[in-house]
């Protein structure tokens, strides 16, 4: 699980190094697939329930599950890159929302809030806590800043399958939901909208978009539940310190 988490983390950094105005999301998908295979792994998303690409590329008002396309990223866009790997029978899954060139202050606030809400959620991921404690931590932080949390999609357990129980919603009530136990591995992945929380499904059956057309951000890390403190298996360190 740890090896998968690190491979996904490094792939996201490789994609991030190539994000600039003018590149298409399909070109970035090809870069990711090549990189994942160079590590000896397979793209975890490719063919998963029929998904036709290695990455989910969700630009601006796309919340998650966007198809890579011939769309050329432009200055001021934000793009959520969600990546999976499969290696030695296990899965990795993490996501990061990148700014393209210079973005507005409002969009920077959205990215910061979403990432911080993820860490708030991780802080609750200890044995005996419940998934509702994670959801509450994410939701209360996000809503205190005037943003909203998408409820139609949730985090999840991960292991020999990409999506395992329990579901890990980004909203909830303290003390409710599934009890976390030592040894569980979960993905926490807040999807945060700048405007209203409502979303709709695109005609291709995959892309999830904000109904009001405002932007949405998405960050995801993989966490092992340990006795004393959460062990965060994937990392944004390669992205943010620009190393590999
Ligand atoms: Mg993901
Ligand atoms: Mg996930």
Short mmCIF file of C-alpha atoms and ligand atoms in Angstrom, two decimals:
data_model
loop_
_atom_site.label_atom_id
_atom_site.label_comp_id
_atom_site.label_asym_id
_atom_site.label_seq_id
_atom_site.Cartn_x
_atom_site.Cartn_y
_atom_site.Cartn_z
CA UNK A 1 0.00 0.00 0.00
CA UNK A 2 2.83 2.36 0.89
CA UNK A 3 4.66 1.67 -2.37
CA UNK A 4 1.49 2.38 -4.34
CA UNK A 5 0.87 5.57 -2.38
CA UNK A 6 4.39 6.80 -3.13
CA UNK A 7 4.12 5.95 -6.82
CA UNK A 8 0.89 7.89 -7.10
CA UNK A 9 2.45 10.82 -5.22
CA UNK A 10 5.42 10.89 -7.58
CA UNK A 11 3.19 10.63 -10.64
CA UNK A 12 1.16 13.63 -9.49
CA UNK A 13 4.41 15.58 -9.13
CA UNK A 14 5.49 14.53 -12.63
CA UNK A 15 2.16 15.75 -14.00
CA UNK A 16 2.46 18.96 -11.98
CA UNK A 17 5.87 19.73 -13.48
CA UNK A 18 4.27 19.64 -16.93
CA UNK A 19 1.22 21.77 -16.16
CA UNK A 20 1.38 25.08 -17.99
CA UNK A 21 -0.88 27.11 -20.22
CA UNK A 22 -1.21 25.46 -23.65
CA UNK A 23 -0.76 21.81 -22.67
CA UNK A 24 -3.79 19.59 -23.17
CA UNK A 25 -5.17 17.38 -20.43
CA UNK A 26 -4.76 14.42 -22.81
CA UNK A 27 -1.03 15.14 -23.12
CA UNK A 28 -0.80 15.13 -19.33
CA UNK A 29 -2.64 11.81 -19.22
CA UNK A 30 -0.08 10.29 -21.59
CA UNK A 31 2.77 11.63 -19.44
CA UNK A 32 1.21 10.02 -16.36
CA UNK A 33 0.64 6.65 -18.02
CA UNK A 34 4.21 6.50 -19.28
CA UNK A 35 5.56 7.49 -15.86
CA UNK A 36 3.44 4.93 -13.98
CA UNK A 37 4.56 2.14 -16.33
CA UNK A 38 8.20 3.25 -15.97
CA UNK A 39 7.84 2.56 -12.23
CA UNK A 40 6.70 -0.99 -13.02
CA UNK A 41 3.10 -0.32 -12.01
CA UNK A 42 -0.12 -0.12 -13.99
CA UNK A 43 -2.51 2.84 -14.15
CA UNK A 44 -5.14 1.97 -11.57
CA UNK A 45 -7.93 3.92 -13.27
CA UNK A 46 -7.42 2.71 -16.85
CA UNK A 47 -10.29 0.33 -17.56
CA UNK A 48 -11.62 0.62 -14.01
CA UNK A 49 -15.39 0.19 -14.44
CA UNK A 50 -14.78 1.18 -18.03
CA UNK A 51 -12.93 4.46 -17.33
CA UNK A 52 -10.88 5.03 -20.49
CA UNK A 53 -7.87 7.00 -19.16
CA UNK A 54 -5.08 6.89 -16.57
CA UNK A 55 -6.03 10.18 -14.92
CA UNK A 56 -9.20 11.99 -14.00
CA UNK A 57 -8.64 15.58 -15.15
CA UNK A 58 -11.24 17.92 -13.74
CA UNK A 59 -10.91 21.52 -14.86
CA UNK A 60 -12.65 24.48 -13.14
CA UNK A 61 -16.37 23.61 -12.75
CA UNK A 62 -15.65 19.88 -13.12
CA UNK A 63 -15.60 18.42 -9.62
CA UNK A 64 -14.17 14.95 -10.33
CA UNK A 65 -13.97 12.16 -12.96
CA UNK A 66 -13.34 14.50 -15.90
CA UNK A 67 -12.00 12.86 -19.06
CA UNK A 68 -8.62 14.02 -20.36
CA UNK A 69 -9.30 15.82 -23.65
CA UNK A 70 -7.89 18.14 -26.28
CA UNK A 71 -8.75 21.10 -24.05
CA UNK A 72 -5.68 23.30 -23.68
CA UNK A 73 -5.18 24.49 -20.12
CA UNK A 74 -5.09 28.24 -19.84
CA UNK A 75 -3.78 30.77 -17.35
CA UNK A 76 -6.17 31.08 -14.41
CA UNK A 77 -7.62 27.56 -14.67
CA UNK A 78 -7.54 25.13 -11.80
CA UNK A 79 -7.24 21.43 -12.58
CA UNK A 80 -7.82 18.50 -10.24
CA UNK A 81 -5.59 15.59 -11.18
CA UNK A 82 -6.72 12.30 -9.67
CA UNK A 83 -4.36 9.35 -10.13
CA UNK A 84 -4.39 5.65 -9.32
CA UNK A 85 -1.86 2.86 -9.54
CA UNK A 86 -2.02 -0.90 -9.29
CA UNK A 87 1.10 -2.68 -8.13
CA UNK A 88 1.62 -6.15 -6.64
CA UNK A 89 -2.09 -6.64 -6.13
CA UNK A 90 -2.80 -3.37 -4.33
CA UNK A 91 -4.04 0.07 -5.29
CA UNK A 92 -2.91 3.65 -4.77
CA UNK A 93 -5.21 6.68 -5.15
CA UNK A 94 -4.53 10.38 -4.55
CA UNK A 95 -5.49 13.73 -6.03
CA UNK A 96 -4.22 17.30 -6.11
CA UNK A 97 -5.71 20.45 -7.57
CA UNK A 98 -3.11 22.52 -9.42
CA UNK A 99 -3.27 26.18 -10.38
CA UNK A 100 -2.47 26.88 -14.04
CA UNK A 101 -0.18 29.90 -14.15
CA UNK A 102 -1.45 32.76 -12.01
CA UNK A 103 -4.90 32.22 -10.51
CA UNK A 104 -7.29 34.58 -8.75
CA UNK A 105 -7.14 35.20 -5.03
CA UNK A 106 -10.58 33.64 -4.65
CA UNK A 107 -9.42 30.45 -6.38
CA UNK A 108 -6.29 30.33 -4.21
CA UNK A 109 -8.53 30.52 -1.17
CA UNK A 110 -10.61 27.62 -2.50
CA UNK A 111 -7.51 25.45 -3.02
CA UNK A 112 -6.10 26.28 0.43
CA UNK A 113 -9.42 25.65 2.14
CA UNK A 114 -9.88 22.28 0.45
CA UNK A 115 -6.37 21.10 1.26
CA UNK A 116 -6.63 22.30 4.86
CA UNK A 117 -9.99 20.56 5.26
CA UNK A 118 -8.31 17.31 4.16
CA UNK A 119 -5.71 17.66 6.91
CA UNK A 120 -8.49 18.47 9.41
CA UNK A 121 -10.15 15.22 8.40
CA UNK A 122 -6.90 13.26 8.68
CA UNK A 123 -6.53 14.54 12.24
CA UNK A 124 -9.66 12.55 13.14
CA UNK A 125 -8.45 9.29 11.59
CA UNK A 126 -7.61 7.36 14.77
CA UNK A 127 -8.88 4.05 16.16
CA UNK A 128 -12.25 4.38 17.85
CA UNK A 129 -13.21 7.54 15.96
CA UNK A 130 -16.01 7.31 13.40
CA UNK A 131 -16.26 8.32 9.78
CA UNK A 132 -18.70 11.03 10.89
CA UNK A 133 -15.90 12.64 12.91
CA UNK A 134 -13.86 12.98 9.73
CA UNK A 135 -16.83 14.31 7.78
CA UNK A 136 -17.71 16.78 10.49
CA UNK A 137 -14.14 18.10 10.65
CA UNK A 138 -14.05 18.63 6.87
CA UNK A 139 -17.53 20.10 6.53
CA UNK A 140 -17.41 22.47 9.50
CA UNK A 141 -14.10 23.94 8.34
CA UNK A 142 -15.17 24.32 4.70
CA UNK A 143 -18.55 25.88 5.51
CA UNK A 144 -17.01 28.28 8.04
CA UNK A 145 -15.16 29.80 5.07
CA UNK A 146 -18.30 30.12 2.95
CA UNK A 147 -17.57 27.21 0.61
CA UNK A 148 -19.66 24.05 0.24
CA UNK A 149 -19.00 20.31 0.37
CA UNK A 150 -20.11 17.90 -2.37
CA UNK A 151 -22.11 15.03 -0.88
CA UNK A 152 -22.77 12.78 -3.87
CA UNK A 153 -19.20 11.44 -3.85
CA UNK A 154 -17.21 10.26 -0.86
CA UNK A 155 -13.85 8.93 0.28
CA UNK A 156 -13.39 5.21 0.76
CA UNK A 157 -11.39 2.30 2.05
CA UNK A 158 -8.64 1.05 -0.29
CA UNK A 159 -6.57 -2.12 -0.57
CA UNK A 160 -6.80 -4.98 -3.04
CA UNK A 161 -9.62 -2.99 -4.59
CA UNK A 162 -9.65 0.70 -5.40
CA UNK A 163 -12.88 1.27 -3.56
CA UNK A 164 -13.55 -0.71 -0.40
CA UNK A 165 -15.67 -0.10 2.67
CA UNK A 166 -16.08 2.06 4.60
CA UNK A 167 -17.44 5.07 2.77
CA UNK A 168 -15.81 8.24 4.10
CA UNK A 169 -18.16 11.18 3.51
CA UNK A 170 -16.89 14.75 3.64
CA UNK A 171 -19.86 15.79 5.74
CA UNK A 172 -21.40 14.26 8.81
CA UNK A 173 -22.09 14.26 12.49
CA UNK A 174 -19.60 13.63 15.24
CA UNK A 175 -19.91 10.17 16.78
CA UNK A 176 -21.83 8.77 13.78
CA UNK A 177 -20.78 6.41 11.00
CA UNK A 178 -18.40 3.47 10.82
CA UNK A 179 -15.92 3.04 13.66
CA UNK A 180 -12.29 3.22 12.54
CA UNK A 181 -9.97 0.40 13.53
CA UNK A 182 -6.23 0.02 13.58
CA UNK A 183 -5.00 -1.40 10.27
CA UNK A 184 -7.71 0.10 8.07
CA UNK A 185 -6.48 2.10 5.08
CA UNK A 186 -8.75 4.86 3.81
CA UNK A 187 -8.75 7.66 1.25
CA UNK A 188 -10.03 11.01 2.48
CA UNK A 189 -10.91 13.26 -0.46
CA UNK A 190 -12.85 16.48 0.11
CA UNK A 191 -14.54 17.94 -2.99
CA UNK A 192 -15.24 21.59 -2.25
CA UNK A 193 -17.29 24.01 -4.35
CA UNK A 194 -16.78 27.76 -4.45
CA UNK A 195 -20.55 28.22 -4.76
CA UNK A 196 -23.43 25.87 -4.07
CA UNK A 197 -22.89 22.18 -3.34
CA UNK A 198 -25.20 20.90 -6.12
CA UNK A 199 -23.67 18.87 -8.94
CA UNK A 200 -24.81 17.13 -12.12
CA UNK A 201 -23.45 14.25 -14.18
CA UNK A 202 -22.16 14.99 -17.69
CA UNK A 203 -23.60 13.24 -20.75
CA UNK A 204 -20.54 10.95 -20.92
CA UNK A 205 -21.72 9.39 -17.66
CA UNK A 206 -18.52 10.28 -15.78
CA UNK A 207 -17.76 13.98 -15.39
CA UNK A 208 -19.31 15.56 -12.30
CA UNK A 209 -19.90 19.32 -12.64
CA UNK A 210 -21.09 22.12 -10.39
CA UNK A 211 -24.65 23.10 -11.24
CA UNK A 212 -23.93 26.81 -10.76
CA UNK A 213 -20.83 26.61 -12.99
CA UNK A 214 -18.50 27.86 -10.25
CA UNK A 215 -15.17 26.23 -9.58
CA UNK A 216 -14.51 23.15 -7.48
CA UNK A 217 -11.36 21.75 -5.87
CA UNK A 218 -10.38 18.23 -4.79
CA UNK A 219 -7.49 16.88 -2.71
CA UNK A 220 -7.02 13.25 -1.69
CA UNK A 221 -4.53 11.36 0.46
CA UNK A 222 -4.32 7.73 1.60
CA UNK A 223 -4.16 7.17 5.34
CA UNK A 224 -3.43 4.09 7.46
CA UNK A 225 -5.20 3.98 10.81
CA UNK A 226 -2.50 3.39 13.42
CA UNK A 227 -2.66 3.08 17.16
CA UNK A 228 -1.19 6.45 18.08
CA UNK A 229 -1.52 8.73 15.07
CA UNK A 230 -2.70 8.55 11.46
CA UNK A 231 0.02 7.42 9.05
CA UNK A 232 -0.34 9.37 5.84
CA UNK A 233 0.90 6.97 3.14
CA UNK A 234 0.71 9.28 0.15
CA UNK A 235 2.20 12.76 0.19
CA UNK A 236 2.13 16.14 -1.57
CA UNK A 237 5.78 16.64 -0.69
CA UNK A 238 7.01 15.73 -4.19
CA UNK A 239 4.65 18.27 -5.70
CA UNK A 240 5.22 21.08 -3.28
CA UNK A 241 8.98 20.68 -2.91
CA UNK A 242 9.31 19.93 -6.62
CA UNK A 243 11.42 16.86 -6.13
CA UNK A 244 11.17 13.20 -7.06
MG1 LIG B 1 -8.77 9.46 -6.35
MG1 LIG B 2 -10.41 8.00 -4.13
#
